[in-house]
Short mmCIF file of C-alpha atoms in Angstrom, two decimals:
data_model
loop_
_atom_site.label_atom_id
_atom_site.label_comp_id
_atom_site.label_asym_id
_atom_site.label_seq_id
_atom_site.Cartn_x
_atom_site.Cartn_y
_atom_site.Cartn_z
CA MET V 1 -23.09 -25.60 -16.19
CA ALA V 2 -22.39 -23.22 -13.53
CA LYS V 3 -24.63 -20.20 -13.53
CA TYR V 4 -23.33 -16.78 -12.51
CA ASN V 5 -25.45 -13.49 -11.83
CA SER V 6 -24.91 -11.24 -14.74
CA SER V 7 -23.64 -8.43 -12.37
CA GLY V 8 -21.01 -10.60 -10.48
CA ALA V 9 -21.30 -8.80 -7.45
CA THR V 10 -23.23 -8.88 -4.15
CA PRO V 11 -26.82 -7.19 -3.56
CA GLN V 12 -25.31 -4.32 -1.21
CA ALA V 13 -22.57 -3.63 -4.14
CA ARG V 14 -25.31 -3.23 -6.78
CA THR V 15 -26.89 -0.44 -4.54
CA TYR V 16 -23.64 1.60 -4.51
CA ALA V 17 -24.26 3.49 -7.64
CA ALA V 18 -27.76 4.53 -6.83
CA SER V 19 -26.49 6.00 -3.47
CA GLN V 20 -24.41 8.67 -5.23
CA CYS V 21 -25.35 12.01 -6.75
CA PRO V 22 -23.26 12.47 -10.09
CA ALA V 23 -24.14 16.05 -10.43
CA THR V 24 -23.03 17.04 -6.96
CA VAL V 25 -19.95 15.02 -7.34
CA ARG V 26 -18.77 16.67 -10.65
CA ARG V 27 -19.10 20.08 -9.31
CA ARG V 28 -17.05 19.14 -6.22
CA ARG V 29 -14.53 17.47 -8.33
CA ARG V 30 -13.88 20.58 -10.62
CA ARG V 31 -13.25 22.69 -7.45
CA ASN V 32 -11.16 20.34 -5.62
CA ILE V 33 -8.92 17.90 -7.64
CA ASP V 34 -5.94 18.04 -5.41
CA GLY V 35 -6.90 20.12 -2.36
CA ALA V 36 -7.28 19.50 1.29
CA SER V 37 -10.42 17.56 2.30
CA ARG V 38 -11.53 15.09 4.86
CA ALA V 39 -10.00 12.46 3.01
CA PHE V 40 -6.59 14.20 2.76
CA PRO V 41 -6.17 16.47 5.94
CA GLU V 42 -3.50 19.17 6.11
CA LEU V 43 -0.37 17.87 7.60
CA ASP V 44 0.07 20.69 10.49
CA GLU V 45 3.34 19.94 12.28
CA PHE V 46 2.49 16.30 12.25
CA ASN V 47 -0.31 16.77 15.00
CA HIS V 48 -2.39 13.96 13.31
CA GLN V 49 -2.99 10.22 13.95
CA VAL V 50 -4.06 8.00 11.25
CA SER V 51 -6.45 5.14 11.72
CA ALA V 52 -6.88 1.87 9.91
CA ILE V 53 -10.44 2.90 8.52
CA ASN V 54 -8.87 5.73 6.84
CA SER V 55 -6.43 3.68 4.87
CA ARG V 56 -6.21 2.91 1.14
CA ILE V 57 -4.34 0.04 -0.94
CA ASP V 58 -2.01 0.97 -3.45
CA LYS V 59 -1.08 -2.61 -4.51
CA VAL V 60 -1.85 -6.01 -3.73
CA CYS V 61 -0.24 -9.25 -5.18
CA LEU V 62 -1.89 -12.46 -4.37
CA THR V 63 -2.86 -16.10 -5.79
CA ALA V 64 -6.07 -17.86 -6.13
CA HIS V 65 -7.47 -21.16 -7.36
CA LEU V 66 -10.07 -20.71 -9.77
CA GLY V 67 -11.45 -24.33 -10.28
CA TYR V 68 -11.55 -26.99 -12.77
CA ILE V 69 -12.53 -27.87 -16.18
CA PRO V 70 -13.33 -31.36 -17.47
CA ALA V 71 -11.46 -32.59 -20.63
CA ASN V 72 -11.12 -35.64 -22.46
CA ASP V 73 -7.69 -35.64 -23.86
CA ALA V 74 -4.43 -33.47 -24.36
CA ASP V 75 -6.09 -31.86 -27.54
CA ASP V 76 -9.05 -30.40 -25.30
CA TYR V 77 -6.46 -29.16 -23.05
CA GLN V 78 -4.75 -27.47 -26.01
CA SER V 79 -7.87 -26.22 -27.51
CA TYR V 80 -8.97 -24.90 -24.08
CA ARG V 81 -5.88 -22.85 -23.52
CA TYR V 82 -6.35 -21.15 -26.90
CA ASN V 83 -9.85 -20.42 -26.51
CA LEU V 84 -9.19 -18.37 -23.35
CA PHE V 85 -7.58 -15.88 -25.68
CA ALA V 86 -10.80 -15.39 -27.67
CA VAL V 87 -13.25 -15.10 -24.77
CA PRO V 88 -14.60 -11.36 -24.39
CA PRO V 89 -13.38 -9.06 -23.02
CA HIS V 90 -10.20 -10.80 -24.11
CA ILE V 91 -7.96 -10.30 -21.11
CA CYS V 92 -5.66 -13.03 -21.87
CA CYS V 93 -2.68 -13.09 -24.34
CA LYS V 94 -2.37 -15.91 -26.73
CA ALA V 95 -1.21 -18.96 -25.24
CA PRO V 96 2.20 -19.87 -25.51
CA ASP V 97 3.48 -22.94 -27.55
CA SER V 98 0.24 -22.89 -29.59
CA GLY V 99 -1.88 -23.68 -26.42
CA GLY V 100 0.21 -26.90 -25.38
CA GLY V 101 2.26 -27.12 -22.47
CA ARG V 102 1.94 -25.49 -18.98
CA ARG V 103 3.64 -22.28 -19.28
CA PRO V 104 1.46 -19.61 -17.66
CA ILE V 105 -0.94 -17.53 -19.98
CA ALA V 106 -0.15 -13.83 -19.46
CA LEU V 107 -2.69 -11.34 -18.88
CA ARG V 108 -2.82 -8.55 -21.81
CA LYS V 109 -1.02 -5.32 -21.10
CA ASN V 110 -1.34 -3.47 -24.15
CA GLN V 111 -4.41 -1.96 -25.75
CA LYS V 112 -4.47 -3.79 -29.05
CA THR V 113 -5.65 -7.38 -29.97
CA GLN V 114 -6.46 -9.21 -32.99
CA PHE V 115 -9.98 -8.30 -32.26
CA GLY V 116 -9.43 -4.61 -32.79
CA GLN V 117 -9.09 -1.79 -30.17
CA ASN V 118 -9.90 -2.92 -26.61
CA ALA V 119 -8.97 -1.34 -23.47
CA LYS V 120 -6.26 -2.75 -21.53
CA PRO V 121 -6.74 -4.66 -18.06
CA LEU V 122 -6.50 -2.66 -14.98
CA PHE V 123 -4.55 -5.44 -13.42
CA ALA V 124 -1.50 -7.68 -14.42
CA GLY V 125 -0.69 -11.37 -13.71
CA TYR V 126 -1.18 -14.73 -15.47
CA LEU V 127 -3.16 -17.85 -15.78
CA LYS V 128 -1.78 -21.22 -14.52
CA THR V 129 -3.20 -24.37 -16.15
CA GLY V 130 -2.36 -28.08 -15.40
CA PHE V 131 -3.84 -31.18 -17.08
CA PHE V 132 -4.11 -34.38 -15.16
CA ASP V 133 -6.45 -37.22 -14.80
CA ARG V 134 -8.73 -35.60 -17.73
CA THR V 135 -9.12 -32.33 -15.54
CA ILE V 136 -7.72 -28.97 -16.27
CA ASN V 137 -7.12 -27.24 -13.04
CA LEU V 138 -6.91 -23.42 -13.08
CA SER V 139 -5.19 -20.90 -10.90
CA CYS V 140 -3.89 -17.43 -11.22
CA PHE V 141 -1.27 -14.58 -9.93
CA LEU V 142 -2.81 -11.11 -9.83
CA ALA V 143 -1.23 -7.75 -9.22
CA LEU V 144 -4.06 -5.34 -8.58
CA ASN V 145 -4.05 -1.70 -7.76
CA PRO V 146 -7.72 -0.53 -6.17
CA THR V 147 -6.78 2.90 -5.89
CA ARG V 148 -6.06 3.21 -9.50
CA ALA V 149 -9.37 1.51 -10.32
CA VAL V 150 -11.33 3.74 -8.03
CA ALA V 151 -9.79 6.96 -9.54
CA LEU V 152 -10.71 5.95 -13.10
CA PHE V 153 -13.98 4.49 -12.04
CA PRO V 154 -15.32 6.69 -8.98
CA HIS V 155 -18.65 5.67 -9.65
CA MET V 156 -17.97 2.17 -10.13
CA VAL V 157 -21.14 -0.06 -10.49
CA ALA V 158 -21.54 -3.80 -10.12
CA GLY V 159 -20.92 -6.16 -13.16
CA GLY V 160 -19.45 -6.18 -16.54
CA THR V 161 -16.02 -4.94 -17.04
CA GLU V 162 -16.51 -1.85 -14.62
CA GLY V 163 -13.12 -1.20 -12.98
CA VAL V 164 -11.64 -4.01 -14.76
CA LEU V 165 -10.65 -2.41 -18.08
CA GLU V 166 -9.49 1.20 -18.53
CA PRO V 167 -12.34 3.59 -19.60
CA GLU V 168 -12.62 5.03 -23.08
CA ARG V 169 -12.64 8.60 -21.51
CA LYS V 170 -10.42 9.02 -18.36
CA PRO V 171 -11.43 11.30 -15.70
CA THR V 172 -9.17 14.37 -14.43
CA LEU V 173 -6.86 13.13 -11.93
CA PRO V 174 -4.17 14.77 -9.73
CA ARG V 175 -0.81 15.31 -11.48
CA THR V 176 1.27 13.03 -9.84
CA LEU V 177 5.28 13.48 -9.62
CA ASP V 178 5.82 9.97 -11.04
CA LYS V 179 3.17 10.05 -13.82
CA ASN V 180 1.26 7.28 -12.48
CA SER V 181 -2.58 7.39 -12.05
CA ASN V 182 -2.72 5.62 -8.80
CA CYS V 183 -3.83 8.83 -6.94
CA LEU V 184 -7.37 9.97 -6.06
CA PRO V 185 -8.86 13.28 -6.31
CA ALA V 186 -9.78 15.03 -3.14
CA TRP V 187 -13.35 14.72 -3.56
CA ILE V 188 -13.67 11.01 -3.17
CA THR V 189 -14.42 10.16 0.23
CA GLN V 190 -13.47 7.26 2.12
CA GLU V 191 -16.87 5.57 1.93
CA ILE V 192 -16.70 5.91 -1.94
CA TYR V 193 -13.17 4.44 -2.02
CA MET V 194 -13.94 1.41 0.38
CA ARG V 195 -17.06 0.46 -1.76
CA GLY V 196 -15.10 0.89 -4.97
CA GLU V 197 -12.26 -1.38 -3.53
CA ILE V 198 -14.52 -4.27 -2.74
CA LEU V 199 -16.23 -3.84 -6.25
CA HIS V 200 -12.91 -3.83 -8.08
CA PHE V 201 -11.90 -7.11 -6.40
CA GLU V 202 -15.20 -8.66 -7.14
CA ASN V 203 -15.38 -7.46 -10.68
CA VAL V 204 -11.88 -8.66 -11.43
CA PHE V 205 -12.71 -12.23 -10.26
CA HIS V 206 -15.89 -12.16 -11.98
CA VAL V 207 -14.31 -11.47 -15.34
CA LEU V 208 -11.66 -14.10 -14.61
CA ARG V 209 -14.54 -16.66 -13.93
CA GLN V 210 -16.37 -15.51 -17.20
CA THR V 211 -13.18 -16.09 -19.15
CA CYS V 212 -12.82 -19.54 -17.78
CA THR V 213 -16.28 -20.40 -18.04
CA GLY V 214 -16.35 -19.06 -21.68
CA GLY V 215 -13.37 -21.18 -22.86
CA ALA V 216 -15.27 -24.32 -21.59
CA GLU V 217 -18.31 -23.34 -23.43
CA MET V 218 -16.29 -22.91 -26.73
CA LEU V 219 -15.10 -26.45 -26.02
CA GLU V 220 -18.56 -27.72 -25.64
CA VAL V 221 -18.33 -29.50 -22.20
CA ASP V 222 -20.75 -29.32 -19.35
CA LEU V 223 -19.29 -27.83 -16.33
CA PRO V 224 -20.34 -29.29 -12.80
CA VAL V 225 -22.06 -26.94 -10.61
CA ASP V 226 -19.31 -24.86 -8.73
CA SER V 227 -16.55 -25.98 -10.65
CA ILE V 228 -15.45 -22.39 -11.34
CA ARG V 229 -15.21 -20.36 -8.10
CA VAL V 230 -12.73 -18.34 -6.35
CA SER V 231 -10.65 -20.37 -3.43
CA ASN V 232 -7.49 -20.71 -1.67
CA LEU V 233 -6.43 -17.15 -2.06
CA SER V 234 -2.82 -16.50 -0.81
CA LEU V 235 -1.27 -12.90 -0.18
CA LYS V 236 1.95 -12.12 -1.55
CA GLU V 237 2.42 -8.32 -1.36
CA CYS V 238 0.32 -5.59 -0.04
CA GLU V 239 0.87 -1.64 0.03
CA ILE V 240 -1.17 0.42 2.46
CA TYR V 241 -1.00 4.27 2.49
CA TRP V 242 -2.38 7.48 3.83
CA GLU V 243 -2.04 10.96 2.27
CA PHE V 244 -1.70 14.53 3.62
CA HIS V 245 -2.32 17.66 1.77
CA CYS V 246 0.33 20.30 2.25
CA ASP V 247 1.05 23.47 0.22
CA ASP V 248 4.74 22.29 -0.78
CA ALA V 249 5.05 18.67 -0.68
CA VAL V 250 8.49 18.40 -1.99
CA GLY V 251 9.70 21.14 0.22
CA LYS V 252 7.96 19.43 3.28
CA PHE V 253 9.88 16.21 2.35
CA ASN V 254 13.22 18.04 2.39
CA ALA V 255 12.59 19.52 5.60
CA MET V 256 11.74 16.03 6.82
CA GLU V 257 14.72 14.44 5.30
CA PRO V 258 17.48 14.87 8.09
CA HIS V 259 14.73 13.52 10.87
CA LEU V 260 14.08 10.60 8.47
CA ARG V 261 17.62 9.60 8.24
CA ALA V 262 17.98 9.86 12.09
CA TYR V 263 14.65 7.86 12.74
CA THR V 264 16.58 4.46 12.24
CA ARG V 265 19.94 3.27 11.09
CA THR V 266 18.16 1.68 7.96
CA ALA V 267 16.61 4.78 6.53
CA LEU V 268 17.55 5.03 2.75
CA ILE V 269 17.03 8.38 1.03
CA ARG V 270 16.81 7.80 -2.87
CA ASP V 271 16.85 10.71 -5.41
CA HIS V 272 14.18 10.39 -8.49
CA ALA V 273 15.29 12.01 -11.70
CA PRO V 274 13.30 14.79 -13.04
CA THR V 275 10.10 13.96 -15.30
CA GLU V 276 7.85 16.18 -17.30
CA ALA V 277 5.64 16.24 -14.25
CA ASN V 278 8.19 17.10 -11.87
CA ASP V 279 10.99 19.37 -13.43
CA ILE V 280 13.15 19.44 -10.15
CA GLY V 281 12.79 15.83 -9.36
CA GLY V 282 11.79 14.32 -6.02
CA LYS V 283 12.98 12.08 -3.17
CA SER V 284 11.94 9.14 -1.14
CA ALA V 285 12.55 7.71 2.17
CA THR V 286 12.48 3.94 2.52
CA ILE V 287 12.65 2.74 6.29
CA ARG V 288 13.12 -1.01 6.34
CA PHE V 289 12.15 -2.65 9.46
CA SER V 290 12.49 -6.29 8.20
CA LYS V 291 12.33 -8.32 5.01
CA GLU V 292 8.64 -8.37 5.43
CA GLU V 293 7.81 -4.68 6.41
CA SER V 294 9.00 -1.22 5.23
CA LEU V 295 7.74 2.29 5.27
CA VAL V 296 7.97 4.63 2.27
CA VAL V 297 7.57 8.43 2.47
CA TYR V 298 7.33 10.56 -0.61
CA ALA V 299 5.50 13.51 -2.42
CA LYS V 300 2.87 11.85 -4.56
CA THR V 301 1.97 15.25 -5.99
CA ALA V 302 3.01 18.84 -5.49
CA ASN V 303 0.52 19.28 -2.75
CA ARG V 304 0.22 15.71 -1.25
CA LEU V 305 2.59 13.85 1.00
CA ARG V 306 2.34 9.95 1.01
CA PHE V 307 2.99 7.49 3.82
CA GLU V 308 2.97 3.95 2.50
CA VAL V 309 3.75 0.70 4.54
CA ARG V 310 4.66 -2.31 2.45
CA TYR V 311 4.38 -5.86 3.23
CA LYS V 312 5.94 -8.89 1.43
CA GLU V 313 4.80 -12.22 2.40
CA PRO V 314 3.90 -10.88 5.93
CA GLY V 315 4.31 -13.51 8.53
CA THR V 316 2.48 -14.27 11.96
CA ARG V 317 3.91 -11.13 13.37
CA PHE V 318 1.27 -9.18 11.36
CA VAL V 319 -1.55 -11.60 10.30
CA ARG V 320 -2.46 -14.98 11.81
CA ARG V 321 -2.39 -16.34 8.37
CA ARG V 322 -1.69 -15.03 4.50
CA SER V 323 -4.43 -17.35 3.11
CA ALA V 324 -8.08 -17.34 2.97
CA ASP V 325 -10.80 -19.67 1.60
CA ASN V 326 -12.67 -16.78 -0.26
CA LEU V 327 -12.34 -13.28 -0.98
CA ARG V 328 -14.29 -12.12 2.23
CA GLY V 329 -11.59 -14.04 4.19
CA MET V 330 -8.91 -11.97 2.32
CA PHE V 331 -10.51 -8.78 3.16
CA GLY V 332 -10.16 -9.77 6.89
CA ILE V 333 -6.37 -10.15 6.18
CA PHE V 334 -6.36 -6.58 4.73
CA THR V 335 -8.06 -5.40 7.90
CA ALA V 336 -5.45 -6.88 10.06
CA LEU V 337 -2.63 -5.35 7.87
CA ARG V 338 -4.23 -1.88 8.01
CA GLN V 339 -4.18 -1.83 11.65
CA LYS V 340 -0.52 -2.81 11.74
CA ALA V 341 0.42 -0.16 9.11
CA ALA V 342 -1.61 2.55 11.12
CA GLU V 343 0.48 1.73 14.19
CA ARG V 344 3.78 2.10 12.13
CA VAL V 345 2.69 5.46 10.63
CA ASN V 346 1.59 6.74 13.89
CA GLU V 347 4.89 5.99 15.47
CA LEU V 348 6.77 7.83 12.69
CA LEU V 349 4.25 10.69 12.91
CA SER V 350 4.77 10.97 16.84
CA TYR V 351 8.69 10.95 16.28
CA LEU V 352 8.34 13.71 13.60
CA ARG V 353 6.16 15.66 16.16
CA ASP V 354 8.72 15.48 18.91
CA VAL V 355 11.81 16.24 16.85
CA VAL V 356 10.04 19.14 15.32
CA THR V 357 8.43 20.72 18.34
CA LEU V 358 9.26 19.00 21.78
CA LEU V 359 12.69 17.43 21.33
CA PRO V 360 14.34 20.86 19.90
CA SER V 361 12.90 22.57 22.95
CA THR V 362 14.12 19.82 25.37
CA ILE V 363 17.86 19.23 23.92
CA ASN V 364 18.63 22.89 23.33
CA ASP V 365 17.11 24.04 26.78
CA TRP V 366 19.78 25.27 29.12
CA ARG V 367 17.89 23.16 32.16
CA PHE V 368 18.44 19.97 30.17
CA HIS V 369 22.06 20.76 29.46
CA LYS V 370 22.60 21.70 33.30
CA LYS V 371 20.93 18.38 34.41
CA TRP V 372 22.79 16.46 31.75
CA TYR V 373 26.31 17.80 32.89
CA GLY V 374 25.17 17.66 36.82
CA ASN V 375 24.52 13.87 36.49
CA LEU V 376 26.84 12.55 33.67
CA GLY V 377 29.77 15.12 34.55
CA HIS V 378 31.50 17.49 32.29
CA ASN V 379 33.77 15.18 30.25
CA PRO V 380 34.68 14.53 26.46
CA ALA V 381 32.33 11.47 26.57
CA SER V 382 29.17 13.15 27.87
CA THR V 383 29.77 16.05 25.51
CA ARG V 384 30.04 13.76 22.61
CA LEU V 385 26.78 12.11 23.59
CA LEU V 386 25.01 15.56 24.07
CA GLN V 387 26.35 16.70 20.73
CA GLN V 388 24.90 13.63 18.94
CA LEU V 389 21.58 14.39 20.64
CA VAL V 390 21.56 17.89 19.46
CA ARG V 391 22.38 16.74 15.85
CA ASP V 392 20.36 13.73 15.31
CA GLY V 393 17.51 13.97 18.00
CA ASN V 394 18.52 10.54 19.43
CA LEU V 395 21.40 8.24 20.36
CA ALA V 396 21.80 5.48 17.93
CA ILE V 397 25.41 3.89 18.87
CA ALA V 398 26.21 0.56 17.41
CA ASN V 399 29.04 -0.39 19.51
CA PRO V 400 29.20 1.92 22.66
CA THR V 401 32.40 1.97 24.88
CA ILE V 402 32.18 0.98 28.45
CA LYS V 403 32.24 4.76 29.40
CA GLU V 404 29.48 5.50 26.70
CA TRP V 405 27.34 2.57 28.09
CA LYS V 406 27.38 3.72 31.77
CA LEU V 407 26.71 7.15 30.71
CA ILE V 408 23.58 6.20 28.77
CA ARG V 409 22.32 3.92 31.59
CA THR V 410 22.80 6.89 33.99
CA ALA V 411 20.94 9.10 31.70
CA LYS V 412 18.08 6.67 31.58
CA ARG V 413 18.00 6.33 35.47
CA LYS V 414 17.94 10.04 35.77
CA LYS V 415 15.18 10.46 33.23
CA LEU V 416 17.21 12.16 30.51
CA LEU V 417 16.64 9.48 27.91
CA ARG V 418 14.48 6.60 27.28
CA TYR V 419 14.72 3.82 24.94
CA ASP V 420 12.45 3.53 21.83
CA THR V 421 11.76 -0.15 21.14
CA SER V 422 10.07 0.50 17.71
CA ARG V 423 13.23 2.53 16.40
CA ARG V 424 15.70 0.74 18.55
CA VAL V 425 17.43 4.07 19.48
CA ASN V 426 17.64 6.21 22.75
CA VAL V 427 15.68 9.54 22.71
CA PRO V 428 15.60 12.37 25.08
CA ILE V 429 12.72 12.89 27.41
CA PRO V 430 10.84 16.07 26.98
CA ILE V 431 11.85 19.10 29.30
CA SER V 432 8.51 19.15 31.09
CA ILE V 433 9.24 15.80 32.42
CA VAL V 434 12.89 16.27 32.97
CA SER V 435 12.18 19.45 35.14
CA GLU V 436 9.91 17.60 37.60
CA ASP V 437 12.95 16.32 39.84
#
């Protein structure tokens, strides 16, 4: 039978808890639940650039193969599926069809089970089983949220169900506008988060292996060595985000809204209904670059603005491959996506910095207007283009007329406009550059 270390994590992960100072952390936590910190810097006129190493993961959906169990016949298969429901910590629901068939076994979402009160898992998904040639094949689909796990278990230690099931006593967390607990207190550093993120994944798969192995022990079968192990992981979805502290996140978003609308033609502004946590409601902006990639901006708390890049089955433009042989390989995929996501957020921050500071001083400057009319002529078409620049901060014309196309081409040649490939629009060049000629 396969043997597993009781901790279920790496030796480096086990030293994590000893490296922290609980008393110090508790004092910092009470002082600074949702304030500015190194982890969540101030958003000062968008003069900031994010990096991949400071990113966090909000949601991950993936599939994985968990191994195989030997079985003599269909009765053993049915008994095994039913046994999964009874293995502590009871993360599986009762198998459908009384254990028979191949319908997936859902992971439990509620807190009550027939075994009494038991905390619900911090992840969702299901186990898939298949019986062929006296072998039960096991695989799973998981939806995990490392941010939520670290927020509830800031001092996550290796092994058991730490960071896998909800804690009996939940810590004090920032009050989110959407009433979700996927928000970290400001005192949690990036180092604490990254260690907790790795441990969360390791502990989740450790509990899944425990469940699969326990079902086999109840069936009284001998497991071949390494028959239950995590392999063939495939990424389905991933959400990577950065957060900034500001005194009024909702007001900051409202000020950004016209610029977000002008960023691309695909920007979608959505209103959210008021809740108990947010009496005035809120808004979010979704910028869709493709079916695989989108960027969402919204106020997460009253004092925190979140920039979140979402990937759905990302192709080779983002990562070389979406599958990995083991969990370490999946972390490498996360690293590649973090770098791509940082580029997207930095492009948006650079744009916002330009439209808030550089571009208004450029497109409203009399020298820019003088050079515009001096090179393009004073006619209705050039005036219309300049008015659109003043209003939107860019020129996004789907079907320009021949006259407009010639004027835009001239403006580029005279260093009045440049084409932004990431946004697919023409933007004005700052006045400091325009005035050089």
